[in-house]
PDB file of C-alpha atoms and ligand atoms in Angstrom:
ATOM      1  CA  UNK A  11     -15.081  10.475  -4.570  1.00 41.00           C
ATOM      2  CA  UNK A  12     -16.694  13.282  -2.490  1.00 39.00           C
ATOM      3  CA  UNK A  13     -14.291  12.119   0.469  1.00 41.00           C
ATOM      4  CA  UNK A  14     -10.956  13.643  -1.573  1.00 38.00           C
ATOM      5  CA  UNK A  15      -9.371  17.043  -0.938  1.00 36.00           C
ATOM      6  CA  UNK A  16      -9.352  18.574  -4.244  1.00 37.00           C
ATOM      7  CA  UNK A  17      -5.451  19.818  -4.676  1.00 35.00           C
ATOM      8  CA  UNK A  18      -5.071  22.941  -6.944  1.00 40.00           C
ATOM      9  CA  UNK A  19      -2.127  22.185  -8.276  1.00 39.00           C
ATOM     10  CA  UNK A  20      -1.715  25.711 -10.035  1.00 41.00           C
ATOM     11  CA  UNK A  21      -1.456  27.682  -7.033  1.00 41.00           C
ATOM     12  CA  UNK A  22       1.600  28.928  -5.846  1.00 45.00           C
ATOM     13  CA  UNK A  23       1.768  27.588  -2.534  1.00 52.00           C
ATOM     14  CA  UNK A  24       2.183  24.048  -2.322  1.00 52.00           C
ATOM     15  CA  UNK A  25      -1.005  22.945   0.276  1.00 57.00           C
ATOM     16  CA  UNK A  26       1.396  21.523   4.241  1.00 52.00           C
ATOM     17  CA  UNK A  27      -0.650  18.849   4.150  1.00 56.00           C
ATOM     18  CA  UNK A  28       0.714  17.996   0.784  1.00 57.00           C
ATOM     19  CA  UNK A  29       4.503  18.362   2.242  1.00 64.00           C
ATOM     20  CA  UNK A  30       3.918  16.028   4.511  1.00 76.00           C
ATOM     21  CA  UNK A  31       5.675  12.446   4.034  1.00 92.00           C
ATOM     22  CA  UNK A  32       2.840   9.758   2.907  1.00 96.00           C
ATOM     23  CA  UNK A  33       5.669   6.462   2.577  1.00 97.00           C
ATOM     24  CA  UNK A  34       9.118   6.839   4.779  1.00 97.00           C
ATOM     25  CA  UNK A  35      11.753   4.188   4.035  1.00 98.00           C
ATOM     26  CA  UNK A  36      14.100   4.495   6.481  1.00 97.00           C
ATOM     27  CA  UNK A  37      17.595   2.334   6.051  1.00 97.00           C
ATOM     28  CA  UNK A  38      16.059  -0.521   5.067  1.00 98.00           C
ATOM     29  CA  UNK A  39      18.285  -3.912   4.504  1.00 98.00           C
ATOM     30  CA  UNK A  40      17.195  -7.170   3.198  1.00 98.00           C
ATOM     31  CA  UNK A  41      19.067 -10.325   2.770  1.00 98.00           C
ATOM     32  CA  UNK A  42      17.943 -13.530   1.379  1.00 97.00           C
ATOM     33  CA  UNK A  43      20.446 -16.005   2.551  1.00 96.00           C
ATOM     34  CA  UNK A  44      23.781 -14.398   2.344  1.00 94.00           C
ATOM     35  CA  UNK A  45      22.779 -12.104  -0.389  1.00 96.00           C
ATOM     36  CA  UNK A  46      22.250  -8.315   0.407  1.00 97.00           C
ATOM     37  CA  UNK A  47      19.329  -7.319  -1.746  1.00 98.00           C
ATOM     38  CA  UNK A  48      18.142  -4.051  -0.037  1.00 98.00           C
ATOM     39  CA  UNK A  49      21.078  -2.394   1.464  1.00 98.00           C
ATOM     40  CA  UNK A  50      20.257   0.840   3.552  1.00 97.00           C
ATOM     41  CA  UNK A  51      17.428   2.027   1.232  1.00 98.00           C
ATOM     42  CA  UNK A  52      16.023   5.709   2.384  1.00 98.00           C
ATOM     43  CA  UNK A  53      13.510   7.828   0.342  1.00 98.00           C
ATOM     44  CA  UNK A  54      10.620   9.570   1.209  1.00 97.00           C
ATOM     45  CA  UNK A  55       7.139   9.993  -0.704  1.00 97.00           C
ATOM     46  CA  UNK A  56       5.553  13.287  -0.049  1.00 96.00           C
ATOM     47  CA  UNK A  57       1.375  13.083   0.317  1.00 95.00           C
ATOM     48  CA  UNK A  58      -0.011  13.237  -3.746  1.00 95.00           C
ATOM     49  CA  UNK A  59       3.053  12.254  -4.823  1.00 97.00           C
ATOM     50  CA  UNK A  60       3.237   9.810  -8.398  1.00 97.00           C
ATOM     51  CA  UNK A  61       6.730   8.079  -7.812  1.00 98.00           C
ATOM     52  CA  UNK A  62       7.901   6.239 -10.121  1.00 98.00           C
ATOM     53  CA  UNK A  63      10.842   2.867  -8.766  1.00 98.00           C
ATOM     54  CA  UNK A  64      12.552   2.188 -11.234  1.00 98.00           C
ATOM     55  CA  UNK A  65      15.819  -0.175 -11.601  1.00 97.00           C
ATOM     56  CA  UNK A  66      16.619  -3.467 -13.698  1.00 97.00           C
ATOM     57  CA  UNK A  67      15.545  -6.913 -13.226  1.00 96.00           C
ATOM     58  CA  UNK A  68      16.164  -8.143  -9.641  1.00 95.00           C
ATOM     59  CA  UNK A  69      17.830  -4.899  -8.414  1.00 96.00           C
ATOM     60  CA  UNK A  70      14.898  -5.595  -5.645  1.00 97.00           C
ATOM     61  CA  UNK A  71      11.646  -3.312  -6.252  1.00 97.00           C
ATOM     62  CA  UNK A  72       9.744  -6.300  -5.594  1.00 96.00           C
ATOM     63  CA  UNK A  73      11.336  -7.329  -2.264  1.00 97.00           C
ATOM     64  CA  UNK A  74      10.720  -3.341  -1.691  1.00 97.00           C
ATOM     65  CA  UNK A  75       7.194  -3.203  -2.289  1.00 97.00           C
ATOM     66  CA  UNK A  76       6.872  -6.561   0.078  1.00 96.00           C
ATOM     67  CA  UNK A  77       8.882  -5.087   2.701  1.00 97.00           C
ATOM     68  CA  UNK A  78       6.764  -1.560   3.313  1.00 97.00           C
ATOM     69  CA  UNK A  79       3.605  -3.827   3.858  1.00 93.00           C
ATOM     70  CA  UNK A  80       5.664  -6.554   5.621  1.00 96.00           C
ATOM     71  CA  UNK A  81       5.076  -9.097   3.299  1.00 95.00           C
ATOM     72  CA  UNK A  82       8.234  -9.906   3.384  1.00 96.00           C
ATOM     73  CA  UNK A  83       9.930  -8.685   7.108  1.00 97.00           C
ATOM     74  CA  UNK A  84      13.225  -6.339   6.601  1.00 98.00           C
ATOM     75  CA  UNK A  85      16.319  -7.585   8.754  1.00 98.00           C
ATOM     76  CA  UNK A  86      16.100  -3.693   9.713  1.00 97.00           C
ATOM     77  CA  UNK A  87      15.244  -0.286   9.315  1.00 98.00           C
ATOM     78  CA  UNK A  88      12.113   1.674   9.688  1.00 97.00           C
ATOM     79  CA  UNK A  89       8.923   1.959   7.674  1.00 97.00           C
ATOM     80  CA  UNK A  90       6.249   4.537   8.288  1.00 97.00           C
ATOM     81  CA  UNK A  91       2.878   4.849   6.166  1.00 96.00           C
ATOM     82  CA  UNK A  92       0.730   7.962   6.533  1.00 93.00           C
ATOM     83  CA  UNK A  93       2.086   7.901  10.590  1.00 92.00           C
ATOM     84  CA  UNK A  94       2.300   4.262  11.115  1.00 95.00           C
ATOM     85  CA  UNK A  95       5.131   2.856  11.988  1.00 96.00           C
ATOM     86  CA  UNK A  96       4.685  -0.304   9.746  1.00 97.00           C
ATOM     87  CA  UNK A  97       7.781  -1.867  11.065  1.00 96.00           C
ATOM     88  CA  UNK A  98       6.379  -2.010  15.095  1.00 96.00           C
ATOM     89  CA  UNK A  99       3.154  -3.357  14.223  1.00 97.00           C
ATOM     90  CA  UNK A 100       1.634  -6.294  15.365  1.00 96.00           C
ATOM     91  CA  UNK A 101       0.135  -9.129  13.459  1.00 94.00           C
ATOM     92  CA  UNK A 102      -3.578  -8.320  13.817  1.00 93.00           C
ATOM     93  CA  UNK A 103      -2.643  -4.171  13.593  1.00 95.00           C
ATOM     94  CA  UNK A 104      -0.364  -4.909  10.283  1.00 95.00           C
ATOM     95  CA  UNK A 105      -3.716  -7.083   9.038  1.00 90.00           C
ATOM     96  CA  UNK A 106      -6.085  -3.982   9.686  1.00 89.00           C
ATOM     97  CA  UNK A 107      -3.597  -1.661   8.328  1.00 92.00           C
ATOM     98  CA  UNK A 108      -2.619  -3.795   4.924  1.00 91.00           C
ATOM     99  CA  UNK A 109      -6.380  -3.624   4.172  1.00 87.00           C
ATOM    100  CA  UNK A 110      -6.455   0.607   4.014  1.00 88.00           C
ATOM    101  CA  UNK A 111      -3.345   0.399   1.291  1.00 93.00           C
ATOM    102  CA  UNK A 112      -4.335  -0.142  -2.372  1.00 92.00           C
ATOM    103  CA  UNK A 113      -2.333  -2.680  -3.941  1.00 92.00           C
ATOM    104  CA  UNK A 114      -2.076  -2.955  -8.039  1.00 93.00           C
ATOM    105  CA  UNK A 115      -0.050  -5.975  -9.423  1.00 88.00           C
ATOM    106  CA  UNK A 116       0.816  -7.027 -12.787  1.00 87.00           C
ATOM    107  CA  UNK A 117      -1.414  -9.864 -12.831  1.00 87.00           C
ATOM    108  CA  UNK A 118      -4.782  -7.914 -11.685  1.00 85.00           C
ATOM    109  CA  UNK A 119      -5.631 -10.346  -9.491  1.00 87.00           C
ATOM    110  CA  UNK A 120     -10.000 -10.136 -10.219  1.00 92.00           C
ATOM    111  CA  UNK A 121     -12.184 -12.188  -9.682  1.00 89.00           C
ATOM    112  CA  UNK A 122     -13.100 -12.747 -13.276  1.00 92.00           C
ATOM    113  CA  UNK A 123     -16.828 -13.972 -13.148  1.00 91.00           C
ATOM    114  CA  UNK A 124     -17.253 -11.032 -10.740  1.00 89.00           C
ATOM    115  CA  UNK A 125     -18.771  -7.780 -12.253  1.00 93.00           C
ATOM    116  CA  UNK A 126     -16.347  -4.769 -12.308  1.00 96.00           C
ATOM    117  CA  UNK A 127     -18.581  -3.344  -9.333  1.00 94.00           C
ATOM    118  CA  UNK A 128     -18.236  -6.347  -7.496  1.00 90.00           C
ATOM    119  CA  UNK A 129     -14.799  -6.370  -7.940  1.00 92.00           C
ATOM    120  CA  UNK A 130     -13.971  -3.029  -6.705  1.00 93.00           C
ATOM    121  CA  UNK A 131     -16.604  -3.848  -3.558  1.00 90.00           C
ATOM    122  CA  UNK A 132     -14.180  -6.529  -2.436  1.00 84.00           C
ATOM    123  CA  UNK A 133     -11.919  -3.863  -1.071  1.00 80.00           C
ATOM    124  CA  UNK A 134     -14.736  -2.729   1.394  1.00 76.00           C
ATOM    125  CA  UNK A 135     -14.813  -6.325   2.829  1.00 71.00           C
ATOM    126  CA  UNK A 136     -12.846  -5.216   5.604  1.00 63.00           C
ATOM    127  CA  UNK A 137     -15.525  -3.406   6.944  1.00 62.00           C
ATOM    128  CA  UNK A 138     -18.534  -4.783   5.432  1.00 59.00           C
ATOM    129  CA  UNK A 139     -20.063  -7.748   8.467  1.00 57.00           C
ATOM    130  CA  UNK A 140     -19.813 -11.478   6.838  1.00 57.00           C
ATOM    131  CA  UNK A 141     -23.417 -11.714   5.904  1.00 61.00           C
ATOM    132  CA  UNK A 142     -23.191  -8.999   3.623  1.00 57.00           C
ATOM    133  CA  UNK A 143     -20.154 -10.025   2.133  1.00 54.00           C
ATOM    134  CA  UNK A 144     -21.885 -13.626   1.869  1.00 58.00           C
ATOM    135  CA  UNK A 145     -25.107 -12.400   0.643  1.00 62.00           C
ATOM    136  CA  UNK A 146     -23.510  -9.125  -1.431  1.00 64.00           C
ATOM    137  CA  UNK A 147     -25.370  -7.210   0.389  1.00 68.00           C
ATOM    138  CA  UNK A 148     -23.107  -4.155   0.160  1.00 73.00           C
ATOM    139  CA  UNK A 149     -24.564  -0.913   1.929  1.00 80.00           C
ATOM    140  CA  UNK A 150     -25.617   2.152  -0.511  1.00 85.00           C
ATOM    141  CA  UNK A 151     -22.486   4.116   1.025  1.00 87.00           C
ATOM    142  CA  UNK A 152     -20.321   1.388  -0.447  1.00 87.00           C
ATOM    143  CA  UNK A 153     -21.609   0.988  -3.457  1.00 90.00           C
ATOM    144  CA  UNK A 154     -21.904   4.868  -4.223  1.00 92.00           C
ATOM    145  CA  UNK A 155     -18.070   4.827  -3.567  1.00 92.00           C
ATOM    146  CA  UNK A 156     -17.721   1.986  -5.533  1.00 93.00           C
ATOM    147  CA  UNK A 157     -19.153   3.943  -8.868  1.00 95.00           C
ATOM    148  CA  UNK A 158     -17.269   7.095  -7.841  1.00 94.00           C
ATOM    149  CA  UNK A 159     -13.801   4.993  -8.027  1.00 94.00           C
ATOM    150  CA  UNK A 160     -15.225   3.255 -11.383  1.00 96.00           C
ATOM    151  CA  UNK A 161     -16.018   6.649 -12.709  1.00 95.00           C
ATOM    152  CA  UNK A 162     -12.619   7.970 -11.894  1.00 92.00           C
ATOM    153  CA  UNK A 163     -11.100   5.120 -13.915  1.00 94.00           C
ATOM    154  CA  UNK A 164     -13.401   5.791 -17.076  1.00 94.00           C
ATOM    155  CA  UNK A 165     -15.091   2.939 -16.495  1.00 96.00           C
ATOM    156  CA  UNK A 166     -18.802   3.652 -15.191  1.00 96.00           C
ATOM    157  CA  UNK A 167     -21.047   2.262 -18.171  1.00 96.00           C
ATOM    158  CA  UNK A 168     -18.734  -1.113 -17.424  1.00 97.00           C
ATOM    159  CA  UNK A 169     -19.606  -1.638 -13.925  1.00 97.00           C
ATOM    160  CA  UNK A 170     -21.870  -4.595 -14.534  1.00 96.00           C
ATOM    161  CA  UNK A 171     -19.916  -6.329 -17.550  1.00 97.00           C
ATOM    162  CA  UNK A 172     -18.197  -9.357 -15.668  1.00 96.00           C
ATOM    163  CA  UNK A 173     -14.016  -8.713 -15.136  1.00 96.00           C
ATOM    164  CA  UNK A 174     -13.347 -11.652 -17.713  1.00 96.00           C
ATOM    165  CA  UNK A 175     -15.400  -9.086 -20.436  1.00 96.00           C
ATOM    166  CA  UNK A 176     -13.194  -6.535 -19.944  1.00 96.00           C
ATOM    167  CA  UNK A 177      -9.949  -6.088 -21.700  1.00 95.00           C
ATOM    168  CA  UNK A 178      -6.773  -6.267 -20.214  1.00 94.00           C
ATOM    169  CA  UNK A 179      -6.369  -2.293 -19.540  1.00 94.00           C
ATOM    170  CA  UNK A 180     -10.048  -2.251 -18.408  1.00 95.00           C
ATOM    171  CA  UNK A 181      -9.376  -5.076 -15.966  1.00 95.00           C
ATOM    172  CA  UNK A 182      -6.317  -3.236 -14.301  1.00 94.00           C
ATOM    173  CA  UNK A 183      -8.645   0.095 -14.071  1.00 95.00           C
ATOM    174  CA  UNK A 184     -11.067  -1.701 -12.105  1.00 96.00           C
ATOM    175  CA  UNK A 185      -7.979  -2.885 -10.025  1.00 95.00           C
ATOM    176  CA  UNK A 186      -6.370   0.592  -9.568  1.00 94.00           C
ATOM    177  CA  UNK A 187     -10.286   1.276  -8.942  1.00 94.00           C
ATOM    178  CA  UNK A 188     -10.244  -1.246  -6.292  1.00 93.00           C
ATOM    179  CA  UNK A 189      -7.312   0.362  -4.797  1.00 92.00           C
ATOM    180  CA  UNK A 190      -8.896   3.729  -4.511  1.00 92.00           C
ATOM    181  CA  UNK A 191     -12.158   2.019  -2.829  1.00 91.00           C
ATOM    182  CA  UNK A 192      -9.413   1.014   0.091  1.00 85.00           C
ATOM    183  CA  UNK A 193      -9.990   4.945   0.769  1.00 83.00           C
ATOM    184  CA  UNK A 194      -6.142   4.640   2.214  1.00 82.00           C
ATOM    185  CA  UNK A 195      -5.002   7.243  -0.022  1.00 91.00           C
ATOM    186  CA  UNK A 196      -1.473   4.973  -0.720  1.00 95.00           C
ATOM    187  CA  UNK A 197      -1.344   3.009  -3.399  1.00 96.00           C
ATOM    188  CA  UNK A 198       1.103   0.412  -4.879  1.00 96.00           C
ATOM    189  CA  UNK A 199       1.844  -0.683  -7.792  1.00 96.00           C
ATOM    190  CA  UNK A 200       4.606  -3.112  -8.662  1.00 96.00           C
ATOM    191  CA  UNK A 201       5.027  -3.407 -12.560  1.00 95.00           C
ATOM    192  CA  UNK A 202       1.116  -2.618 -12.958  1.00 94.00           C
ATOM    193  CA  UNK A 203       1.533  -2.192 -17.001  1.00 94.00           C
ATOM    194  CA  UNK A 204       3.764  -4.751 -17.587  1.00 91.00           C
ATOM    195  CA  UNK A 205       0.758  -6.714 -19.111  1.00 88.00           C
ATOM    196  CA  UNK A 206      -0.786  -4.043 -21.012  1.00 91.00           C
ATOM    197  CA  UNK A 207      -0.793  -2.891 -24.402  1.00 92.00           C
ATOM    198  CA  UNK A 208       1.070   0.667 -24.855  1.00 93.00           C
ATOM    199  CA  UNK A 209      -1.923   2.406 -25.500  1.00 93.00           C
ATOM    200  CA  UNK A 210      -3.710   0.970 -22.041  1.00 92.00           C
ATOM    201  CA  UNK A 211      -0.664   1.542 -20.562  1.00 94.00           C
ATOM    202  CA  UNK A 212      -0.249   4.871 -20.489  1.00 95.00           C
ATOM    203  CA  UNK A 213      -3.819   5.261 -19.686  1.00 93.00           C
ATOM    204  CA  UNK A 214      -3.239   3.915 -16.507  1.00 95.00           C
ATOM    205  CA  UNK A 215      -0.340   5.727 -16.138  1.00 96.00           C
ATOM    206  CA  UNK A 216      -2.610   9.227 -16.830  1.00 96.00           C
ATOM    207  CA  UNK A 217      -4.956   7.224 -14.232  1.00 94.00           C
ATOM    208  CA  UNK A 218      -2.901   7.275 -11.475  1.00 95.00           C
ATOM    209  CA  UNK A 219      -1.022  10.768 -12.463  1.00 96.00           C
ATOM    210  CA  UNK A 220      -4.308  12.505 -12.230  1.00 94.00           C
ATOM    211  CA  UNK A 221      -5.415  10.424  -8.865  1.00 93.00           C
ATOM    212  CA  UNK A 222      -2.061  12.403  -7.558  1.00 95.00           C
ATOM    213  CA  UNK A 223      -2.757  15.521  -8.657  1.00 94.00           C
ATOM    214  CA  UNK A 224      -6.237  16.225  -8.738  1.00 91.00           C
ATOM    215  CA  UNK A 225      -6.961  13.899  -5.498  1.00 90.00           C
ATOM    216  CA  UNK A 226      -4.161  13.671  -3.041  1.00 93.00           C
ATOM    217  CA  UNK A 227      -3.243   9.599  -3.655  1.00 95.00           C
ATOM    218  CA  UNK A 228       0.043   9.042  -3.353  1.00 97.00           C
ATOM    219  CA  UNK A 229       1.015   6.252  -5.915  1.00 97.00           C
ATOM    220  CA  UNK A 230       4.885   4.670  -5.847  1.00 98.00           C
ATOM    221  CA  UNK A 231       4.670   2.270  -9.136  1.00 97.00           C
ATOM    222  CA  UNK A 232       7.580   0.437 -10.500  1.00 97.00           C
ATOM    223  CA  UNK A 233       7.840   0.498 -13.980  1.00 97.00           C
ATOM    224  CA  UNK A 234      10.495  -1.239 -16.769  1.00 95.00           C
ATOM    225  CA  UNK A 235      10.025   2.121 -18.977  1.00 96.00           C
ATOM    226  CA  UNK A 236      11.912   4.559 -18.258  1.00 96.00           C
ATOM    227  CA  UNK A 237      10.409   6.894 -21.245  1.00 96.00           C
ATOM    228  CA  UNK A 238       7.294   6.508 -19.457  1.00 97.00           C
ATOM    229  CA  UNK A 239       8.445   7.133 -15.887  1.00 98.00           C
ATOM    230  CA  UNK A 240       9.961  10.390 -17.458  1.00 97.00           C
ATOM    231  CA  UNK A 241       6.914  11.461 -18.717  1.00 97.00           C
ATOM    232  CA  UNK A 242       4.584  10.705 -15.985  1.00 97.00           C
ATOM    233  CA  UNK A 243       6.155  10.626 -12.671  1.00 97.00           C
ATOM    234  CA  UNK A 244       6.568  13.322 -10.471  1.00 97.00           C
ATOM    235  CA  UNK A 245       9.430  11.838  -9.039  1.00 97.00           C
ATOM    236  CA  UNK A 246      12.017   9.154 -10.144  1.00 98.00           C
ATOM    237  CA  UNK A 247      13.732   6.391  -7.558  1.00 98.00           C
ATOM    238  CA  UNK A 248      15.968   3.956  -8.785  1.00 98.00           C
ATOM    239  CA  UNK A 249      17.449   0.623  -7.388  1.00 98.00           C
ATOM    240  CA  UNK A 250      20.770  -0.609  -8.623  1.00 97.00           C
ATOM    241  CA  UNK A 251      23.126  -2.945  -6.395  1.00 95.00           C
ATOM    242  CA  UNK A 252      20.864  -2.765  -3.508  1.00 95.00           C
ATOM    243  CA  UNK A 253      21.029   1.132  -2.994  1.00 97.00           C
ATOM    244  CA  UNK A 254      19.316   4.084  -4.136  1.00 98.00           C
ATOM    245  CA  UNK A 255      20.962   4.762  -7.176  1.00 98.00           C
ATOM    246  CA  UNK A 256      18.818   8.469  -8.082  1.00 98.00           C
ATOM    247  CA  UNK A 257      16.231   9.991  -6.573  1.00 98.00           C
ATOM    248  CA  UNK A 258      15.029  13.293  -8.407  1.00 97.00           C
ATOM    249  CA  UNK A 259      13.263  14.945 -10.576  1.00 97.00           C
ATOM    250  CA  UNK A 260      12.338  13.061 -14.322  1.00 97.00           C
ATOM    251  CA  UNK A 261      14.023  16.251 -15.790  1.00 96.00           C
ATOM    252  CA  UNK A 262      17.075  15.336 -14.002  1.00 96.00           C
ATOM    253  CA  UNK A 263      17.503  11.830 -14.985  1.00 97.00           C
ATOM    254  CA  UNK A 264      19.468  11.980 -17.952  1.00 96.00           C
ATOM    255  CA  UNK A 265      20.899   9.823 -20.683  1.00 95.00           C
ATOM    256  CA  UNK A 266      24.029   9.268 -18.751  1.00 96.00           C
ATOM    257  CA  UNK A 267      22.709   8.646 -15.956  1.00 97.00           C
ATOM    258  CA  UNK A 268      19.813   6.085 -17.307  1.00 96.00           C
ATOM    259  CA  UNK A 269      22.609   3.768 -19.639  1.00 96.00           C
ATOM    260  CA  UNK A 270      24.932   3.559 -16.211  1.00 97.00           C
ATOM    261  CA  UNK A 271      21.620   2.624 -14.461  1.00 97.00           C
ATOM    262  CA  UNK A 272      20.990  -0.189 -17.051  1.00 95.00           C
ATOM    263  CA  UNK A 273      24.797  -1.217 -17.594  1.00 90.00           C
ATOM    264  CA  UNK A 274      26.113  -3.867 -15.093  1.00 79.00           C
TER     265      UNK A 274
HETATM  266  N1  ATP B 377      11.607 -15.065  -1.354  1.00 63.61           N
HETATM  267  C1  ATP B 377      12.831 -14.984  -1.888  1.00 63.61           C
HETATM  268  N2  ATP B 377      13.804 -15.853  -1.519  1.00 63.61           N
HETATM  269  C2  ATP B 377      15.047 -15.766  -2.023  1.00 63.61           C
HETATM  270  N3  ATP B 377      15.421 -14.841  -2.924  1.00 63.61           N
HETATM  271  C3  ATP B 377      14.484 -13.952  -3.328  1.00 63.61           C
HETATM  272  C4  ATP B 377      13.145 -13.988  -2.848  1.00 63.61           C
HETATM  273  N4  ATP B 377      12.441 -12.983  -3.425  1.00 63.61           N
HETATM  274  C5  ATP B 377      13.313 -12.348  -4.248  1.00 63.61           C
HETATM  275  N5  ATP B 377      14.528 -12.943  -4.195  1.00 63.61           N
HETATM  276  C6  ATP B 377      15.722 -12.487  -4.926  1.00 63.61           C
HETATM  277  O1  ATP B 377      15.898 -11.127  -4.630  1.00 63.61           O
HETATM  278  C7  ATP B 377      16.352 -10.413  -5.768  1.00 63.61           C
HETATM  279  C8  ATP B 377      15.420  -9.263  -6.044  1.00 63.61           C
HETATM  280  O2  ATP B 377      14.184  -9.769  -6.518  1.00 63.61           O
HETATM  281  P1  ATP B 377      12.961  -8.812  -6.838  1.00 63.61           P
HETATM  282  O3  ATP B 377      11.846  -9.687  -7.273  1.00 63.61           O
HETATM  283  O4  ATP B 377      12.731  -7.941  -5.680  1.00 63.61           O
HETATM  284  O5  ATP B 377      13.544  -7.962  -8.062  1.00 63.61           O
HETATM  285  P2  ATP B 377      12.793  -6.917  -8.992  1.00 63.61           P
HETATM  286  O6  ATP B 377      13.599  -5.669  -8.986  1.00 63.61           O
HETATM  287  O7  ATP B 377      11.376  -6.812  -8.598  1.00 63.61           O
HETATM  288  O8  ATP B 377      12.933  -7.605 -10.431  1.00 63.61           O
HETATM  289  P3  ATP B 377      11.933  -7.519 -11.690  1.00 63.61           P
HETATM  290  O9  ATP B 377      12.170  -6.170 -12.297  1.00 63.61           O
HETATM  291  O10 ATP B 377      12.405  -8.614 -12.585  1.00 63.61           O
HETATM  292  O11 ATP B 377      10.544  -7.720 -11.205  1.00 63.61           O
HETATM  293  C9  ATP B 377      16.457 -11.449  -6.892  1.00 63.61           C
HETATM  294  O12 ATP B 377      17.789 -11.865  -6.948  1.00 63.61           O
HETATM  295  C10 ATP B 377      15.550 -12.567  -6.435  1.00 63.61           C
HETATM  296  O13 ATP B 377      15.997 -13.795  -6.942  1.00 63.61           O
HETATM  297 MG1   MG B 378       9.570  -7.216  -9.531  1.00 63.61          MG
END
């Protein structure tokens, strides 16, 4: 992908730009009904940054990830994407600005009789005219950037096999490839192994590490394993109770403090 700032992630000097907050949470609180679910939650993710959410079941990482695209509205508190207020936009802006975020679920959500290629093209729709899109008519531009984000998932020589062909980890590469043809540089990616075998799922996880590192995405995935989020996040946030519970580094989430994140 020609279009991404190559980080060198040996030198010294950590680049500003990379500084820079790419995902502010600011005090957000969510109720459903008369139950709190997000209460106050603040954390930043810095620009290239692999963060990992982690927490156990219904702590509210889904209601999170809803929330900073306004899937789900917060009661209050701010959100800000790469300088957009998320929380202040209005419905056509938040439509516009949903399609520039990459989104990877647990369920890959393909279009199975689709070709990889096409696949990943249905994240330029936004700015492709309806004829194309009709006709698949995508211009050379798009479909260049299409093979560049297959080819950064491994999976070039598959970009004409049809999804349903693919294996389960293929099929979520050509979804995290889909995300990277949003060209939004944010990704997210609620529980995207949770379906995979462990094998595929820590190819992914290498996937999106490297996307960080070696191309500026920022990526905040929630994960179930935690031996995983040690190993491959840069950072580790985790939900208990409705609060942040830890943020820091994976070297500094230890044994005691992952069994009293676990234990209700
Ligand atoms: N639309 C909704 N209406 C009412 N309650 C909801 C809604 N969505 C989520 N909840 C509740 O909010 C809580 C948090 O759910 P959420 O799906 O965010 O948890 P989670 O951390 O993603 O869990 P898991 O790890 O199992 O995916 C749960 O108690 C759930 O039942
Ligand atoms: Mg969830």
């Amino acid at each position: 992908m020609n279009r991404l700032v190559k980080i060198d992630v040996s030198a010294d000097v950590i680049p500003v730009e990379r500084l820079r907050p790419a995902i502010r949470v600011d005090d957000i609180c969510k109720s459903f009904g008369e139950k709190l679910i997000l209460d106050r939650i603040t954390f930043e993710v810095a620009k290239g940054e692999f963060v990992v959410l982690l927490g156990p079941s219904g702590c509210g990482k889904s209601t999170l990830f809803r929330c900073l695209t306004r899937l789900i509205e917060p009661d209050s508190g701010r959100i800000v994407i790469d300088d957009t207020d998320v929380t202040t936009l209005r419905p056509r802006e938040l439509v516009r600005f949903r399609r520039q975020i990459g989104f990877v679920f647990q369920q890959f959500n393909l279009v199975k009789r689709l070709t990889a290629i096409d696949n990943v093209l249905a994240a330029r729709l936004a700015t492709a005219s309806l004829w194309r899109v009709l006709l698949r008519r995508f211009n050379f531009e798009d479909r260049q950037l299409a093979l560049a984000c297959l080819d950064n998932v491994g999976l070039l020589e598959q970009a004409y096999q049809r999804a349903e062909r693919l294996s389960g980890g293929q099929q979520q590469r050509v979804a995290f490839a889909r995300a990277l043809a949003q060209q939004g540089d944010v990704v997210l990616a609620d529980e995207p192994i949770s379906s995979l075998d462990p094998e595929s799922a820590e190819n992914l996880l290498q996937i999106m590490q490297h996307s960080a590192k070696e191309h500026g995405i920022t990526v905040l995935c929630s994960l179930h394993q935690v031996d995983l989020a040690v190993r491959y996040a840069d950072r580790i946030v985790a939900l208990k109770a409705g609060r942040v519970f830890f943020n820091g580094r994976p070297s500094e989430f230890s044994r005691d403090v992952r069994d009293r994140l676990y234990v209700s």
